[in-house]
C-alpha cells in the first residue's frame, strides 16, 4: 500500500472520480460527446494586469451577469464553472459524516461525486420513467432530512425540463432545505428559467454557466444565483482568486450587447440544426428518450458500446449514458454545426447499413 493510500481520508477509498468526456475519450475530429458549442469566438485580451491577482469577485462581471439574468448583483457569485458552485454548496452547508443531499437520477453525476468527496451521504430518488419528471410522492417526505436537493432542469442527460409546478411544490415543502436548480442549458429554453423566483423563495439556488450556449467551456466561468445570505456563506469557502483575469475579460465581452446578439444567433442556429438532426435520426432504428430543450439528444439503441466504437472509428465522438439509472443502451449526441452533423449521420448510416 502506498503512502497516499495509507493517508487519504478513509471514505475516499471508495470514491470513483467523475468520468468527464475529455477524461474518457480522445481522438476523433468531430466532438459531439461533451455538449459543447460548435462555435469558437474571438475576444480581445489585455495583459496589462496579469502581474496582479484578480479581484475576489469582479464587480463588472457580476453586474453584467445580474443584468443578463434579471437579478440584482448581490444575488450573484461568479466561480470556476457551475461545478465549483456545486462543490461550494456542499462544503458550506453539509457536515461531513452526518448530512445528506438528494439527487434525482438520471442526472448530472457531479452532484453525487462532490458530496461523496466531502463525506456527505447521497440519497437517490429517481425520476419517474413514464415521463422523466420528479417523483413527488417519494421526494417530498425525504426533504426534511436533507440539507440540499439538486434538480437538473433542463436535464443532463435527458434534455427535458422539469415541471415548474413540481419544483414549486418542492420549494414550498422544503423550507429548511436548499433547492438547487441547475440551469446550465437554460439559454436553449429561456422561458423555463426560475431566476425570477429568487425573491419569493429564500431557499432557492440557481446554477448557471457560460460553458454551453455561450461557447466558453474552456474559460471555466459559472455562477450561483441566490439570495444574499446564501451568497455570503458560499463566499466563506470560495478561493481567494477564483477566476483568472483573462477569464473575466472574456466573460464580460460575452455578456456585452454584441456578445449577447451573437449568443442569440448561435443558439438559433443550434436549434435549427437540432431540428434537422432529429428528422434525420428518426429514419434510423433508434428511439428518442425525451424531448430535448437543450443542445443534445438522448437516444436508446440496441448496442450502445458497439455503436460508439464504430462511429469513433469514423472520427465522431458521442457519449455513452448506459450506466445512468433507467438508461440502458442509451447514447447522448451533442448538436454540432452542419458539417459535423452530416459526418455524424454518415457514420450512423454506415453503421446501420453494415448491421442490417
Short mmCIF file of N, CA, C and O in Angstrom, two decimals, residues 266-319:
data_model
loop_
_atom_site.label_atom_id
_atom_site.label_comp_id
_atom_site.label_asym_id
_atom_site.label_seq_id
_atom_site.Cartn_x
_atom_site.Cartn_y
_atom_site.Cartn_z
N UNK A 266 -26.27 32.22 -32.44
CA UNK A 266 -25.72 30.88 -32.39
C UNK A 266 -26.69 29.88 -31.77
O UNK A 266 -26.77 28.74 -32.20
N UNK A 267 -27.45 30.31 -30.76
CA UNK A 267 -28.48 29.44 -30.20
C UNK A 267 -29.54 29.11 -31.25
O UNK A 267 -29.96 27.96 -31.40
N UNK A 268 -29.96 30.12 -32.02
CA UNK A 268 -30.95 29.89 -33.08
C UNK A 268 -30.42 28.88 -34.10
O UNK A 268 -31.15 27.98 -34.54
N UNK A 269 -29.14 29.01 -34.43
CA UNK A 269 -28.54 28.09 -35.39
C UNK A 269 -28.50 26.67 -34.83
O UNK A 269 -28.82 25.70 -35.54
N UNK A 270 -28.13 26.53 -33.55
CA UNK A 270 -28.08 25.21 -32.93
C UNK A 270 -29.47 24.58 -32.88
O UNK A 270 -29.63 23.37 -33.14
N UNK A 271 -30.49 25.37 -32.58
CA UNK A 271 -31.85 24.84 -32.54
C UNK A 271 -32.31 24.40 -33.92
O UNK A 271 -33.02 23.39 -34.06
N UNK A 272 -31.92 25.14 -34.95
CA UNK A 272 -32.24 24.73 -36.32
C UNK A 272 -31.54 23.41 -36.66
O UNK A 272 -32.15 22.51 -37.26
N UNK A 273 -30.27 23.32 -36.28
CA UNK A 273 -29.53 22.09 -36.54
C UNK A 273 -30.12 20.92 -35.74
O UNK A 273 -30.17 19.79 -36.24
N UNK A 274 -30.59 21.19 -34.53
CA UNK A 274 -31.21 20.13 -33.73
C UNK A 274 -32.46 19.59 -34.42
O UNK A 274 -32.68 18.37 -34.47
N UNK A 275 -33.28 20.48 -34.96
CA UNK A 275 -34.50 20.06 -35.65
C UNK A 275 -34.16 19.19 -36.86
O UNK A 275 -34.80 18.15 -37.10
N UNK A 276 -33.15 19.60 -37.62
CA UNK A 276 -32.75 18.81 -38.78
C UNK A 276 -32.19 17.46 -38.36
O UNK A 276 -32.48 16.42 -38.97
N UNK A 277 -31.39 17.47 -37.29
CA UNK A 277 -30.79 16.23 -36.81
C UNK A 277 -31.86 15.26 -36.32
O UNK A 277 -31.79 14.05 -36.58
N UNK A 278 -32.85 15.77 -35.60
CA UNK A 278 -33.93 14.91 -35.12
C UNK A 278 -34.66 14.25 -36.28
O UNK A 278 -35.02 13.07 -36.21
N UNK A 279 -34.88 15.01 -37.33
CA UNK A 279 -35.56 14.45 -38.50
C UNK A 279 -34.73 13.34 -39.13
O UNK A 279 -35.27 12.28 -39.51
N UNK A 280 -33.43 13.54 -39.22
CA UNK A 280 -32.56 12.53 -39.81
C UNK A 280 -32.43 11.31 -38.92
O UNK A 280 -32.41 10.17 -39.40
N UNK A 281 -32.37 11.51 -37.62
CA UNK A 281 -32.26 10.39 -36.69
C UNK A 281 -33.53 9.54 -36.67
O UNK A 281 -33.47 8.33 -36.40
N UNK A 282 -34.66 10.16 -36.94
CA UNK A 282 -35.94 9.43 -36.91
C UNK A 282 -36.00 8.35 -37.97
O UNK A 282 -36.82 7.42 -37.87
N UNK A 283 -35.15 8.44 -38.99
CA UNK A 283 -35.14 7.43 -40.05
C UNK A 283 -34.28 6.22 -39.68
O UNK A 283 -34.25 5.24 -40.43
N UNK A 284 -33.60 6.29 -38.54
CA UNK A 284 -32.71 5.21 -38.12
C UNK A 284 -33.35 4.40 -36.99
O UNK A 284 -34.23 4.90 -36.28
N UNK A 285 -32.92 3.15 -36.81
CA UNK A 285 -33.51 2.29 -35.75
C UNK A 285 -33.01 2.65 -34.35
O UNK A 285 -32.26 1.90 -33.72
N UNK A 286 -33.39 3.82 -33.89
CA UNK A 286 -33.07 4.28 -32.55
C UNK A 286 -34.24 5.10 -32.04
O UNK A 286 -35.01 5.65 -32.83
N UNK A 287 -34.39 5.18 -30.75
CA UNK A 287 -35.55 5.83 -30.15
C UNK A 287 -35.14 7.03 -29.30
O UNK A 287 -34.23 6.93 -28.48
N UNK A 288 -35.80 8.16 -29.53
CA UNK A 288 -35.54 9.35 -28.72
C UNK A 288 -36.12 9.13 -27.33
O UNK A 288 -37.30 8.79 -27.18
N UNK A 289 -35.30 9.33 -26.30
CA UNK A 289 -35.71 9.03 -24.92
C UNK A 289 -36.61 10.12 -24.36
O UNK A 289 -37.60 9.85 -23.68
N UNK A 290 -36.26 11.39 -24.62
CA UNK A 290 -37.04 12.51 -24.09
C UNK A 290 -36.93 13.69 -25.04
O UNK A 290 -35.93 13.84 -25.75
N UNK A 291 -37.97 14.52 -25.07
CA UNK A 291 -37.91 15.74 -25.87
C UNK A 291 -36.78 16.62 -25.36
O UNK A 291 -36.61 16.79 -24.15
N UNK A 292 -36.01 17.18 -26.29
CA UNK A 292 -34.85 17.96 -25.89
C UNK A 292 -35.15 19.45 -25.85
O UNK A 292 -35.65 20.02 -26.82
N UNK A 293 -34.80 20.07 -24.72
CA UNK A 293 -34.81 21.53 -24.58
C UNK A 293 -33.38 22.04 -24.49
O UNK A 293 -33.13 23.11 -23.93
N UNK A 294 -32.44 21.29 -25.04
CA UNK A 294 -31.01 21.57 -24.87
C UNK A 294 -30.30 21.50 -26.23
O UNK A 294 -30.94 21.46 -27.27
N UNK A 295 -28.98 21.43 -26.17
CA UNK A 295 -28.18 21.29 -27.39
C UNK A 295 -27.70 19.85 -27.58
O UNK A 295 -26.65 19.60 -28.16
N UNK A 296 -28.46 18.89 -27.06
CA UNK A 296 -28.11 17.48 -27.25
C UNK A 296 -29.38 16.65 -27.31
O UNK A 296 -30.48 17.11 -26.97
N UNK A 297 -29.20 15.41 -27.76
CA UNK A 297 -30.32 14.47 -27.92
C UNK A 297 -29.91 13.15 -27.28
O UNK A 297 -28.79 12.68 -27.48
N UNK A 298 -30.80 12.56 -26.50
CA UNK A 298 -30.56 11.26 -25.88
C UNK A 298 -31.34 10.20 -26.64
O UNK A 298 -32.55 10.34 -26.85
N UNK A 299 -30.66 9.12 -27.01
CA UNK A 299 -31.25 8.08 -27.84
C UNK A 299 -31.01 6.70 -27.24
O UNK A 299 -29.94 6.43 -26.69
N UNK A 300 -32.02 5.83 -27.36
CA UNK A 300 -31.85 4.44 -26.97
C UNK A 300 -31.59 3.62 -28.22
O UNK A 300 -32.29 3.76 -29.23
N UNK A 301 -30.56 2.78 -28.15
CA UNK A 301 -30.15 1.98 -29.30
C UNK A 301 -30.05 0.52 -28.87
O UNK A 301 -30.25 0.19 -27.70
N UNK A 302 -29.71 -0.34 -29.81
CA UNK A 302 -29.61 -1.77 -29.49
C UNK A 302 -28.33 -2.11 -28.75
O UNK A 302 -28.32 -2.92 -27.83
N UNK A 303 -27.22 -1.49 -29.17
CA UNK A 303 -25.93 -1.79 -28.55
C UNK A 303 -25.10 -0.51 -28.50
O UNK A 303 -24.42 -0.16 -29.46
N UNK A 304 -25.18 0.18 -27.37
CA UNK A 304 -24.55 1.50 -27.25
C UNK A 304 -23.03 1.43 -27.44
O UNK A 304 -22.45 2.23 -28.18
N UNK A 305 -22.39 0.49 -26.79
CA UNK A 305 -20.93 0.40 -26.87
C UNK A 305 -20.46 0.13 -28.29
O UNK A 305 -19.49 0.73 -28.76
N UNK A 306 -21.13 -0.78 -28.96
CA UNK A 306 -20.75 -1.11 -30.33
C UNK A 306 -20.93 0.09 -31.25
O UNK A 306 -20.07 0.39 -32.10
N UNK A 307 -22.03 0.81 -31.08
CA UNK A 307 -22.29 1.99 -31.91
C UNK A 307 -21.24 3.06 -31.65
O UNK A 307 -20.70 3.66 -32.60
N UNK A 308 -20.94 3.33 -30.38
CA UNK A 308 -19.97 4.37 -30.04
C UNK A 308 -18.59 4.03 -30.59
O UNK A 308 -17.90 4.89 -31.14
N UNK A 309 -18.18 2.77 -30.48
CA UNK A 309 -16.89 2.36 -31.01
C UNK A 309 -16.84 2.52 -32.52
O UNK A 309 -15.81 2.94 -33.08
N UNK A 310 -17.92 2.18 -33.19
CA UNK A 310 -17.94 2.27 -34.65
C UNK A 310 -17.83 3.71 -35.12
O UNK A 310 -16.99 4.03 -35.99
N UNK A 311 -18.66 4.60 -34.58
CA UNK A 311 -18.61 5.99 -35.06
C UNK A 311 -17.31 6.66 -34.65
O UNK A 311 -16.83 7.57 -35.35
N UNK A 312 -16.69 6.21 -33.55
CA UNK A 312 -15.38 6.75 -33.18
C UNK A 312 -14.35 6.42 -34.26
O UNK A 312 -13.47 7.25 -34.58
N UNK A 313 -14.45 5.23 -34.82
CA UNK A 313 -13.54 4.87 -35.91
C UNK A 313 -13.73 5.76 -37.13
O UNK A 313 -12.81 5.92 -37.94
N UNK A 314 -14.93 6.35 -37.24
CA UNK A 314 -15.20 7.30 -38.32
C UNK A 314 -14.83 8.73 -37.94
O UNK A 314 -15.12 9.67 -38.68
N UNK A 315 -14.23 8.89 -36.74
CA UNK A 315 -13.80 10.21 -36.30
C UNK A 315 -14.83 10.99 -35.51
O UNK A 315 -14.63 12.16 -35.21
N UNK A 316 -15.94 10.35 -35.14
CA UNK A 316 -17.03 11.04 -34.44
C UNK A 316 -17.14 10.50 -33.01
O UNK A 316 -17.27 9.30 -32.81
N UNK A 317 -17.10 11.41 -32.03
CA UNK A 317 -17.22 11.01 -30.64
C UNK A 317 -18.62 11.35 -30.11
O UNK A 317 -19.07 12.49 -30.23
N UNK A 318 -19.30 10.36 -29.53
CA UNK A 318 -20.57 10.56 -28.84
C UNK A 318 -20.45 9.91 -27.47
O UNK A 318 -19.48 9.22 -27.18
N UNK A 319 -21.44 10.09 -26.62
CA UNK A 319 -21.29 9.75 -25.19
C UNK A 319 -22.21 8.60 -24.79
O UNK A 319 -23.41 8.61 -25.11
#
